[in-house]
Amino acid sequence: MSGGSGLSRRSLLRYGAAGAAAAALPLPAGSAPAPPTPPPAFPLEEATIADLAAKMTSGEETARSLAEKYLARIQTLDRTGPALHSVLEINPDALSIAAALDRERREKGSRGPLHGIPVLIKDNVGTADRMSTAAGSLALEGVAPKEDSFVARRLRAAGAVILGKTNLSEWANFRSTHSSSGWSARGGQCRNPYALDRNPSGSSSGSGAAVAANLAAAAIGTETDGSIVSPSSACGIVGVKPTLGLVSRAGIVPIAHSQDTAGPMARTVRDAAILLSAIAGADPADPATRTAPPFRAEALTALDASAIRGARLGVVRKSISGNNAATDRVADAAVALLKDLGAVVVDPADIETVDDFGKTEIEVLLYEFKADVNAYLAALGPSAPARTLADLIAFNRKHRDREMPYFEQELFERAEAKGPLTEKAYQDALAADVQNARAKGIDAIVQKERLDALVSATGGPAWLTDLVNGDGSAWGNSTVPAVAGYPHVTVPMGFVFGLPVGLSFFGPAWSETRLLSYALAFEQATRHRRPPRFLPSADLATA
């Protein structure tokens, strides 16, 4: 679930990702890519959840016909054609589930906005069905947990049709310091649908690419640091990293309990809000949700674009501006628009501690990964081929030709060398993280400038995949809200050489509705989202 930060990617977990080695080589500077063969017309392209629900209500479509159309789209674009490699596995029961939901609609009516809606979920989100929950690894291929994760259970209860599992950076990008994000042994290298030789970013790579390419109505991703917001930005969609405790982590393959969360990835803000509302809620199996303040899940969909008027928004520039001139220009235009929409903009409103997580965050994640993944594997039962992190390390060494053809498992080995969570080194690092991210970080600047939210570019445009060297240098804004456990929303902000970049809204805990409302106002004023063209390389002829 790791992703980006204002830190150098190499100094932490390799934010975002590289891209598909099998894709076309980059073109010379100033060249335009050859026009791709356009995919067949898709009747559901850019359809929202409300659009799909209306089609089912009118009888134009059924849950089964929607599932059939999206499955055919996956075959056309993911398995063949551009070969995105964004979907690892198809749910063999998807069509029968859809047909049952059609019968229920006829006999009892709709369960709600997600009734019959096809969605995809990341391969680390547990499902007790005929699909694997393997975090992209061959070590857990064929393994299903004893029961659904909380997220999968909530989706099914809402009437969603889980079409399949999406590809990801294996083990949510927490295996190697030289990984290529979007690569897993189960699925190979996922591609960015806007330029096939560029990366969709990680670790929720497949979820981002699939939603961007209209392979489902929406998808579930997970994040520890950047893995929802980074691929959402790089793939031109909306992503929401919720407050820690809004969505239960029970049944999700972990990295670190102090930062992990699941969240929605969709093409519109309203669709993301609908999905978030469905998966949010208290869960006795996740202590973080038990300490969450009372809230109504419906409030997450009660968005008000007019809330932008008079909102005090602070522009974070430290460690963000100056990394990419073209992205800076797009971000500056976005800030100007926020002013036009009536926001009171405080510029700059920097987080002074943004660069203070290089050693402490990785220390916390290494300790927690060992403890949390050992607990997860042990709960799978004696039939699981791996019961401990040490078993995973041994499996990867034994199956090096398939598991480690491009990069190693340095993070696994460093985590295995750590002691228990009672050690002072862990406790000191965790305390420093919390202090720097909250009291000295987001809370400090929000209180000082009386802000409603912070804004900045989410990150830069997608970079070329490089399986030889791993992920290239990258930057982003995800670390402080990720470490704080605070909410973070990204929405399409524009394009750089045809590659999407996102605008972030983040702020104090439990401010999701406010952030989503601001994102909705920006989305409605700009309509920057546009479907990909599956170009072989970036269009360098455009600004």
Coordinates of C-alpha atoms in Angstrom, one line a residue:
M1 CA 0.0 0.0 0.0
S2 CA 3.0 2.2 -0.2
G3 CA 3.2 5.2 -2.5
G4 CA 4.6 8.7 -2.7
S5 CA 5.7 11.6 -0.6
G6 CA 7.6 14.8 -0.7
L7 CA 10.6 12.7 0.0
S8 CA 12.8 11.1 -2.6
R9 CA 11.1 7.8 -3.7
R10 CA 14.4 6.0 -3.2
S11 CA 14.7 7.3 0.4
L12 CA 11.4 5.6 1.3
L13 CA 9.2 3.1 -0.6
R14 CA 9.5 4.2 -4.2
Y15 CA 6.4 6.3 -4.7
G16 CA 4.2 5.8 -7.6
A17 CA 6.0 3.5 -10.0
A18 CA 7.7 2.8 -13.3
G19 CA 5.8 1.1 -16.2
A20 CA 5.5 -1.7 -18.7
A21 CA 8.8 -3.0 -20.0
A22 CA 7.0 -4.7 -22.9
A23 CA 5.5 -1.4 -24.1
A24 CA 6.8 0.7 -27.0
L25 CA 10.1 2.6 -26.5
P26 CA 9.7 6.3 -25.9
L27 CA 9.7 8.5 -29.0
P28 CA 12.4 11.1 -29.7
A29 CA 11.7 14.5 -28.1
G30 CA 9.1 16.5 -30.0
S31 CA 7.6 13.5 -31.7
A32 CA 4.0 12.6 -31.5
P33 CA 3.1 8.9 -30.9
A34 CA 1.6 6.9 -33.7
P35 CA -2.1 6.9 -33.5
P36 CA -3.3 3.8 -31.8
T37 CA -6.0 1.5 -33.2
P38 CA -9.0 2.7 -31.4
P39 CA -10.8 0.2 -29.3
P40 CA -14.4 -0.7 -30.3
A41 CA -17.0 1.7 -29.2
F42 CA -18.2 1.0 -25.7
P43 CA -21.8 1.8 -24.8
L44 CA -20.9 2.3 -21.1
E45 CA -17.9 4.5 -21.5
E46 CA -17.7 7.1 -18.7
A47 CA -21.1 5.9 -17.4
T48 CA -21.5 6.9 -13.7
I49 CA -23.0 4.8 -11.0
A50 CA -26.2 6.9 -11.3
D51 CA -26.2 6.3 -15.1
L52 CA -26.0 2.6 -14.7
A53 CA -28.6 2.5 -12.0
A54 CA -31.0 4.5 -14.3
K55 CA -30.4 2.0 -17.1
M56 CA -31.3 -0.9 -14.8
T57 CA -34.4 1.0 -13.5
S58 CA -35.6 1.6 -17.1
G59 CA -35.0 -1.9 -18.2
E60 CA -32.5 -0.9 -20.8
E61 CA -29.9 -2.9 -18.9
T62 CA -29.8 -5.5 -16.2
A63 CA -27.1 -6.3 -13.7
R64 CA -26.1 -9.3 -15.8
S65 CA -26.0 -7.4 -19.0
L66 CA -23.8 -4.7 -17.4
A67 CA -21.4 -7.4 -16.0
E68 CA -21.3 -9.0 -19.5
K69 CA -20.4 -5.7 -21.2
Y70 CA -17.6 -4.9 -18.7
L71 CA -16.2 -8.4 -18.8
A72 CA -16.1 -8.2 -22.6
R73 CA -14.3 -4.8 -22.2
I74 CA -11.7 -6.5 -19.9
Q75 CA -11.1 -9.1 -22.6
T76 CA -10.7 -6.5 -25.3
L77 CA -8.4 -4.1 -23.5
D78 CA -6.8 -5.9 -20.6
R79 CA -6.2 -9.4 -22.0
T80 CA -5.7 -8.4 -25.6
G81 CA -5.5 -5.1 -27.5
P82 CA -3.4 -2.7 -25.3
A83 CA -3.0 -5.5 -22.8
L84 CA -3.2 -3.3 -19.7
H85 CA -2.6 -6.2 -17.3
S86 CA -4.8 -4.4 -14.7
V87 CA -7.1 -7.3 -13.9
L88 CA -5.6 -10.4 -12.3
E89 CA -8.6 -12.6 -12.0
I90 CA -12.2 -12.7 -13.0
N91 CA -14.8 -13.7 -10.5
P92 CA -16.2 -17.0 -11.9
D93 CA -19.5 -16.3 -10.1
A94 CA -19.9 -12.7 -11.3
L95 CA -22.7 -13.4 -13.8
S96 CA -24.7 -15.7 -11.5
I97 CA -24.4 -13.1 -8.7
A98 CA -25.6 -10.4 -11.2
A99 CA -28.6 -12.6 -12.3
A100 CA -29.6 -13.1 -8.6
L101 CA -29.5 -9.4 -8.0
D102 CA -31.7 -8.9 -11.1
R103 CA -34.3 -11.3 -9.6
E104 CA -34.1 -9.5 -6.3
R105 CA -34.7 -6.1 -8.0
R106 CA -37.8 -7.5 -9.7
E107 CA -39.2 -9.1 -6.6
K108 CA -38.2 -6.7 -3.8
G109 CA -36.8 -3.6 -5.4
S110 CA -33.3 -2.1 -5.2
R111 CA -31.0 -2.2 -2.2
G112 CA -29.6 1.2 -3.0
P113 CA -27.3 3.0 -5.4
L114 CA -24.8 0.1 -5.8
H115 CA -27.4 -2.6 -6.6
G116 CA -26.1 -4.5 -9.6
I117 CA -23.2 -2.2 -10.1
P118 CA -20.0 -3.9 -11.4
V119 CA -16.9 -3.1 -9.3
L120 CA -13.3 -4.4 -9.1
I121 CA -11.3 -4.9 -5.9
K122 CA -7.5 -5.0 -5.3
D123 CA -5.9 -8.4 -4.9
N124 CA -5.1 -7.8 -1.2
V125 CA -8.7 -7.3 -0.2
G126 CA -10.0 -10.6 1.1
T127 CA -12.9 -12.5 -0.5
A128 CA -14.1 -15.9 0.7
D129 CA -15.0 -17.1 -2.7
R130 CA -13.4 -18.9 -5.7
M131 CA -10.9 -16.0 -6.2
S132 CA -7.5 -15.8 -4.7
T133 CA -6.5 -13.1 -2.2
A134 CA -2.7 -13.1 -2.8
A135 CA -1.4 -9.6 -2.8
G136 CA 0.0 -10.4 -6.3
S137 CA 2.2 -13.1 -4.9
L138 CA 2.5 -16.7 -6.1
A139 CA 3.0 -17.7 -2.5
L140 CA -0.7 -17.1 -1.8
E141 CA -2.1 -17.9 -5.3
G142 CA -5.1 -20.1 -4.9
V143 CA -5.6 -19.2 -1.2
A144 CA -8.9 -17.7 0.0
P145 CA -9.5 -16.5 3.5
K146 CA -12.1 -18.2 5.7
E147 CA -14.4 -15.2 5.4
D148 CA -14.9 -12.0 3.4
S149 CA -13.0 -8.9 4.4
F150 CA -15.2 -6.2 5.9
V151 CA -14.9 -4.2 2.7
A152 CA -16.0 -7.1 0.5
R153 CA -18.9 -7.9 2.9
R154 CA -20.1 -4.4 2.8
L155 CA -19.9 -4.3 -1.0
R156 CA -21.9 -7.5 -1.3
A157 CA -24.5 -6.2 1.2
A158 CA -24.9 -3.0 -0.9
G159 CA -25.6 -5.2 -4.0
A160 CA -22.4 -4.5 -5.9
V161 CA -21.2 -7.2 -8.3
I162 CA -17.5 -7.9 -7.6
L163 CA -16.2 -8.6 -11.1
G164 CA -12.7 -9.6 -10.2
K165 CA -9.4 -8.7 -8.5
T166 CA -7.0 -6.0 -9.8
N167 CA -3.3 -6.2 -10.3
L168 CA -1.1 -4.3 -7.9
S169 CA 2.5 -3.7 -6.9
E170 CA 3.2 -7.1 -5.3
W171 CA 2.8 -7.0 -1.5
A172 CA 1.5 -3.5 -2.0
N173 CA 5.0 -2.3 -3.0
F174 CA 6.6 -3.4 0.3
R175 CA 9.0 -6.0 -0.9
S176 CA 11.9 -4.3 -2.5
T177 CA 13.7 -1.0 -2.6
H178 CA 14.1 -1.3 -6.4
S179 CA 10.7 -2.4 -7.4
S180 CA 8.7 -1.5 -10.5
S181 CA 5.4 -0.4 -9.2
G182 CA 2.4 -2.1 -10.8
W183 CA 4.4 -5.4 -11.2
S184 CA 3.4 -8.6 -9.6
A185 CA 4.4 -12.2 -10.2
R186 CA 0.7 -13.1 -10.6
G187 CA -0.1 -10.3 -13.2
G188 CA 3.1 -9.0 -14.7
Q189 CA 3.5 -5.3 -15.3
C190 CA 0.4 -3.1 -15.3
R191 CA 0.4 -0.3 -17.9
N192 CA -0.9 3.2 -17.8
P193 CA -3.8 3.5 -20.3
Y194 CA -2.8 7.1 -21.3
A195 CA 0.7 6.0 -22.5
L196 CA 1.4 2.3 -22.4
D197 CA 5.1 2.7 -21.8
R198 CA 4.4 4.7 -18.6
N199 CA 3.4 3.5 -15.2
P200 CA 0.0 3.6 -13.6
S201 CA 1.7 4.2 -10.3
G202 CA 1.4 2.0 -7.2
S203 CA 0.4 0.1 -5.4
S204 CA -3.3 0.2 -6.4
S205 CA -2.0 0.2 -10.0
G206 CA -4.6 -2.1 -11.5
S207 CA -7.5 -0.4 -9.8
G208 CA -6.4 2.9 -11.2
A209 CA -5.8 1.7 -14.7
A210 CA -9.0 -0.4 -14.8
V211 CA -11.2 2.5 -13.7
A212 CA -9.5 4.9 -16.1
A213 CA -10.0 2.5 -19.0
N214 CA -13.7 1.9 -18.1
L215 CA -13.3 -1.8 -17.2
A216 CA -15.7 -1.3 -14.3
A217 CA -17.9 1.4 -12.7
A218 CA -15.4 1.8 -9.9
A219 CA -12.8 0.0 -7.8
I220 CA -11.4 -0.5 -4.4
G221 CA -7.7 0.4 -3.7
T222 CA -5.6 0.4 -0.5
E223 CA -3.1 2.8 0.8
T224 CA -0.3 3.0 3.3
D225 CA 1.4 6.0 1.8
G226 CA 0.2 7.2 -1.6
S227 CA -1.2 4.0 -3.1
I228 CA -4.7 5.3 -3.7
V229 CA -4.0 8.9 -4.5
S230 CA -0.9 8.4 -6.6
P231 CA -2.4 5.9 -9.1
S232 CA -5.6 7.9 -9.1
S233 CA -3.6 11.0 -10.1
A234 CA -1.5 9.2 -12.7
C235 CA -4.5 7.6 -14.2
G236 CA -6.8 10.6 -14.3
I237 CA -9.5 9.5 -11.8
V238 CA -10.8 10.4 -8.3
G239 CA -9.3 8.6 -5.3
V240 CA -10.1 8.9 -1.6
K241 CA -7.7 7.9 1.2
P242 CA -10.1 8.0 4.2
T243 CA -9.4 8.9 7.8
L244 CA -7.8 5.9 9.6
G245 CA -10.7 4.1 11.2
L246 CA -13.5 5.2 8.7
V247 CA -13.1 1.9 6.8
S248 CA -12.2 -1.4 8.5
R249 CA -9.0 -3.2 7.5
A250 CA -10.2 -6.6 8.7
G251 CA -9.4 -9.2 6.1
I252 CA -7.0 -7.0 4.0
V253 CA -3.4 -8.1 3.6
P254 CA -1.6 -5.6 5.7
I255 CA 1.6 -3.5 5.7
A256 CA 1.2 -1.4 8.8
H257 CA -1.8 -0.9 11.1
S258 CA -0.9 2.7 11.9
Q259 CA -1.4 3.8 8.3
D260 CA -3.2 1.2 6.2
T261 CA -6.7 1.8 4.9
A262 CA -8.9 0.9 1.9
G263 CA -10.7 3.5 -0.2
P264 CA -12.6 4.1 -3.4
M265 CA -11.2 4.9 -6.8
A266 CA -13.8 6.2 -9.4
R267 CA -14.2 8.4 -12.4
T268 CA -16.3 11.0 -10.6
V269 CA -16.3 12.5 -7.1
R270 CA -19.9 11.5 -6.6
D271 CA -19.2 7.9 -7.5
A272 CA -16.2 7.8 -5.1
A273 CA -18.5 9.2 -2.4
I274 CA -21.1 6.5 -3.0
L275 CA -18.5 3.7 -2.8
L276 CA -16.9 5.2 0.3
S277 CA -20.3 5.4 2.0
A278 CA -20.9 1.7 1.3
I279 CA -17.7 0.5 2.8
A280 CA -17.4 2.8 5.8
G281 CA -18.5 1.7 9.2
A282 CA -17.6 0.4 12.6
D283 CA -16.2 -3.1 12.9
P284 CA -15.4 -5.0 16.1
A285 CA -12.5 -6.7 14.3
D286 CA -10.7 -3.4 13.7
P287 CA -9.9 -1.3 16.8
A288 CA -9.4 1.8 14.8
T289 CA -13.1 1.9 13.7
R290 CA -14.2 1.3 17.3
T291 CA -12.7 4.6 18.4
A292 CA -14.1 6.6 15.4
P293 CA -16.6 9.3 16.3
P294 CA -20.3 8.6 15.5
F295 CA -21.1 9.4 11.9
R296 CA -23.8 8.6 9.3
A297 CA -22.4 6.9 6.2
E298 CA -25.1 8.8 4.2
A299 CA -23.4 12.0 5.2
L300 CA -20.5 11.0 2.9
T301 CA -22.7 11.4 -0.1
A302 CA -24.3 14.7 1.0
L303 CA -22.0 16.8 -1.0
D304 CA -22.4 20.5 -1.6
A305 CA -20.3 22.1 -4.3
S306 CA -21.2 25.6 -3.0
A307 CA -19.2 24.8 0.1
I308 CA -16.2 26.0 -1.8
R309 CA -17.4 29.6 -1.4
G310 CA -15.7 31.2 1.6
A311 CA -13.7 28.0 2.3
R312 CA -10.2 28.8 3.5
L313 CA -7.8 26.7 1.5
G314 CA -4.0 26.6 2.2
V315 CA -1.7 25.9 -0.7
V316 CA 1.1 23.5 0.3
R317 CA 4.2 24.3 -1.8
K318 CA 7.2 23.1 0.3
S319 CA 8.5 19.9 -1.3
I320 CA 5.8 20.0 -3.9
S321 CA 6.3 23.1 -6.1
G322 CA 9.5 23.1 -8.2
N323 CA 9.6 19.4 -9.0
N324 CA 8.1 19.7 -12.4
A325 CA 7.5 23.0 -14.2
A326 CA 4.6 21.8 -16.3
T327 CA 2.8 20.4 -13.3
D328 CA 3.4 23.7 -11.4
R329 CA 1.7 25.6 -14.2
V330 CA -1.3 23.3 -14.1
A331 CA -1.5 23.6 -10.3
D332 CA -1.2 27.4 -10.4
A333 CA -4.2 27.5 -12.8
A334 CA -6.1 25.2 -10.4
V335 CA -5.4 27.5 -7.5
A336 CA -6.5 30.5 -9.5
L337 CA -9.8 28.7 -10.4
L338 CA -10.4 27.9 -6.7
K339 CA -10.2 31.7 -6.0
D340 CA -12.7 32.3 -8.9
L341 CA -15.0 29.7 -7.3
G342 CA -15.0 31.8 -4.1
A343 CA -12.4 30.1 -2.0
V344 CA -10.2 32.2 0.3
V345 CA -6.7 31.0 -0.7
V346 CA -3.8 31.2 1.7
D347 CA -0.6 30.8 -0.4
P348 CA 1.7 29.4 0.8
A349 CA 0.5 27.4 3.8
D350 CA 3.4 25.0 4.1
I351 CA 3.7 22.0 6.4
E352 CA 7.1 22.6 8.0
T353 CA 7.6 19.0 9.0
V354 CA 7.0 17.6 5.5
D355 CA 10.6 16.4 5.1
D356 CA 10.9 14.9 8.6
F357 CA 9.7 11.3 7.9
G358 CA 12.6 9.7 5.9
K359 CA 13.9 7.5 8.7
T360 CA 11.0 7.3 11.1
E361 CA 8.2 6.2 8.7
I362 CA 10.2 3.4 7.2
E363 CA 11.2 2.2 10.7
V364 CA 7.5 2.1 11.7
L365 CA 6.5 0.3 8.6
L366 CA 9.2 -2.4 8.8
Y367 CA 8.3 -3.2 12.4
E368 CA 4.6 -3.2 11.8
F369 CA 4.8 -5.2 8.6
K370 CA 6.5 -8.1 10.3
A371 CA 4.0 -8.1 13.1
D372 CA 0.9 -7.6 11.0
V373 CA 1.7 -9.9 8.1
N374 CA 2.7 -12.7 10.5
A375 CA -0.7 -12.3 12.2
Y376 CA -2.5 -12.2 8.9
L377 CA -0.7 -15.4 7.5
A378 CA -1.3 -17.3 10.8
A379 CA -5.0 -16.6 10.6
L380 CA -5.2 -18.2 7.2
G381 CA -4.9 -21.6 8.8
P382 CA -2.6 -24.6 8.4
S383 CA -3.5 -25.1 4.7
A384 CA -1.8 -21.8 3.7
P385 CA 1.6 -22.5 2.0
A386 CA 3.2 -19.6 4.0
R387 CA 2.5 -19.0 7.7
T388 CA 5.2 -16.3 8.4
L389 CA 7.2 -13.6 6.8
A390 CA 10.2 -16.0 7.0
D391 CA 8.2 -18.5 4.9
L392 CA 7.5 -15.8 2.3
I393 CA 11.2 -14.9 2.1
A394 CA 12.1 -18.6 1.6
F395 CA 9.3 -19.0 -1.0
N396 CA 10.7 -16.1 -3.0
R397 CA 14.2 -17.5 -2.9
K398 CA 13.0 -20.9 -4.0
H399 CA 10.9 -19.5 -6.9
R400 CA 13.4 -16.7 -7.8
D401 CA 12.9 -17.1 -11.5
R402 CA 9.2 -16.1 -11.3
E403 CA 9.1 -14.0 -8.1
M404 CA 12.3 -12.1 -8.4
P405 CA 13.3 -11.8 -12.0
Y406 CA 13.7 -8.0 -11.8
F407 CA 14.1 -7.0 -8.2
E408 CA 14.8 -8.5 -4.8
Q409 CA 13.1 -8.5 -1.4
E410 CA 15.2 -6.1 0.6
L411 CA 12.3 -4.7 2.6
F412 CA 11.1 -8.2 3.5
E413 CA 14.5 -9.0 4.8
R414 CA 14.9 -5.8 6.8
A415 CA 11.4 -6.3 8.3
E416 CA 12.3 -9.9 9.3
A417 CA 15.3 -8.6 11.2
K418 CA 13.1 -6.4 13.4
G419 CA 12.0 -7.3 16.9
P420 CA 8.6 -6.9 18.6
L421 CA 6.5 -3.8 18.7
T422 CA 7.6 -3.3 22.4
E423 CA 11.1 -2.2 21.3
K424 CA 12.0 1.4 22.0
A425 CA 13.2 2.0 18.5
Y426 CA 9.7 1.3 17.1
Q427 CA 7.9 3.2 19.8
D428 CA 10.1 6.3 19.4
A429 CA 9.7 6.3 15.7
L430 CA 6.0 6.0 15.9
A431 CA 5.7 8.8 18.4
A432 CA 7.8 11.1 16.2
D433 CA 5.7 10.3 13.2
V434 CA 2.5 11.1 15.0
Q435 CA 3.8 14.3 16.4
N436 CA 5.3 15.5 13.1
A437 CA 2.3 14.6 11.0
R438 CA -0.4 15.8 13.3
A439 CA 0.5 18.3 16.0
K440 CA 3.5 19.8 14.2
G441 CA 2.1 19.1 10.8
I442 CA -1.4 19.3 9.4
D443 CA -3.0 20.4 12.7
A444 CA -0.4 23.2 13.2
I445 CA -0.9 24.9 9.8
V446 CA -4.7 24.4 9.9
Q447 CA -4.9 26.1 13.2
K448 CA -2.4 28.8 12.4
E449 CA -4.1 29.9 9.2
R450 CA -7.7 28.9 10.3
L451 CA -7.9 26.6 7.3
D452 CA -10.7 24.3 6.2
A453 CA -8.4 22.2 4.0
L454 CA -5.0 22.1 2.3
V455 CA -4.5 21.8 -1.4
S456 CA -1.6 20.9 -3.7
A457 CA -0.7 18.9 -6.8
T458 CA -1.0 15.2 -5.9
G459 CA 2.2 14.4 -7.8
G460 CA 3.8 14.6 -11.2
P461 CA 2.9 12.9 -14.5
A462 CA 3.5 9.2 -14.9
W463 CA 7.1 8.2 -15.7
L464 CA 8.6 5.5 -17.9
T465 CA 8.6 1.9 -16.6
D466 CA 12.0 0.5 -16.0
L467 CA 12.2 -3.1 -14.9
V468 CA 16.0 -2.9 -15.0
N469 CA 16.5 -0.1 -12.5
G470 CA 13.1 0.0 -10.8
D471 CA 11.0 3.0 -10.2
G472 CA 12.5 6.4 -11.2
S473 CA 12.8 9.5 -9.1
A474 CA 9.3 10.7 -8.1
W475 CA 7.6 13.1 -5.8
G476 CA 4.2 13.6 -4.3
N477 CA 2.3 14.9 -1.3
S478 CA 0.9 11.8 0.3
T479 CA 3.2 11.2 3.2
V480 CA 1.9 13.7 5.8
P481 CA -1.8 12.8 5.6
A482 CA -0.9 9.1 5.3
V483 CA 1.3 9.2 8.5
A484 CA -1.3 11.4 10.3
G485 CA -4.1 9.0 9.3
Y486 CA -6.0 12.0 7.9
P487 CA -8.2 12.1 4.8
H488 CA -6.9 12.8 1.3
V489 CA -8.9 13.3 -1.9
T490 CA -7.4 13.7 -5.4
V491 CA -9.4 14.8 -8.4
P492 CA -8.2 15.3 -12.1
M493 CA -6.5 18.6 -12.4
G494 CA -5.4 18.6 -16.0
F495 CA -2.7 17.1 -18.3
V496 CA 1.0 17.3 -18.9
F497 CA 2.0 16.1 -22.4
G498 CA -1.3 14.1 -22.4
L499 CA -0.6 12.5 -19.0
P500 CA -3.1 13.2 -16.2
V501 CA -2.1 14.9 -13.0
G502 CA -4.3 15.4 -9.9
L503 CA -5.2 18.1 -7.4
S504 CA -5.3 17.1 -3.8
F505 CA -7.6 18.3 -1.0
F506 CA -6.5 17.0 2.5
G507 CA -7.1 18.1 6.0
P508 CA -8.1 17.1 9.6
A509 CA -9.5 13.8 10.6
W510 CA -13.1 13.0 9.6
S511 CA -13.4 15.9 7.1
E512 CA -14.2 13.6 4.1
T513 CA -17.5 15.3 3.3
R514 CA -16.0 18.7 3.2
L515 CA -13.0 17.6 1.1
L516 CA -15.3 15.8 -1.3
S517 CA -17.5 18.8 -1.7
Y518 CA -14.5 21.0 -2.6
A519 CA -13.3 18.3 -5.1
L520 CA -16.8 18.2 -6.5
A521 CA -16.8 22.0 -7.0
F522 CA -13.5 21.8 -8.8
E523 CA -14.6 18.8 -10.9
Q524 CA -17.8 20.5 -12.0
A525 CA -16.0 23.7 -12.9
T526 CA -13.3 22.0 -15.0
R527 CA -14.4 18.6 -16.3
H528 CA -10.8 17.6 -16.7
R529 CA -11.5 13.9 -16.7
R530 CA -11.3 12.4 -20.1
P531 CA -10.9 8.7 -21.2
P532 CA -7.6 7.4 -22.3
R533 CA -6.6 6.8 -25.9
F534 CA -4.1 3.9 -25.1
L535 CA -1.2 5.7 -26.9
P536 CA 2.0 3.7 -27.2
S537 CA 3.9 6.7 -25.6
A538 CA 3.2 10.1 -24.3
D539 CA 2.1 12.8 -26.7
L540 CA 5.2 15.1 -26.6
A541 CA 3.7 17.4 -29.2
T542 CA 1.2 18.7 -26.6
A543 CA 2.1 21.1 -23.8

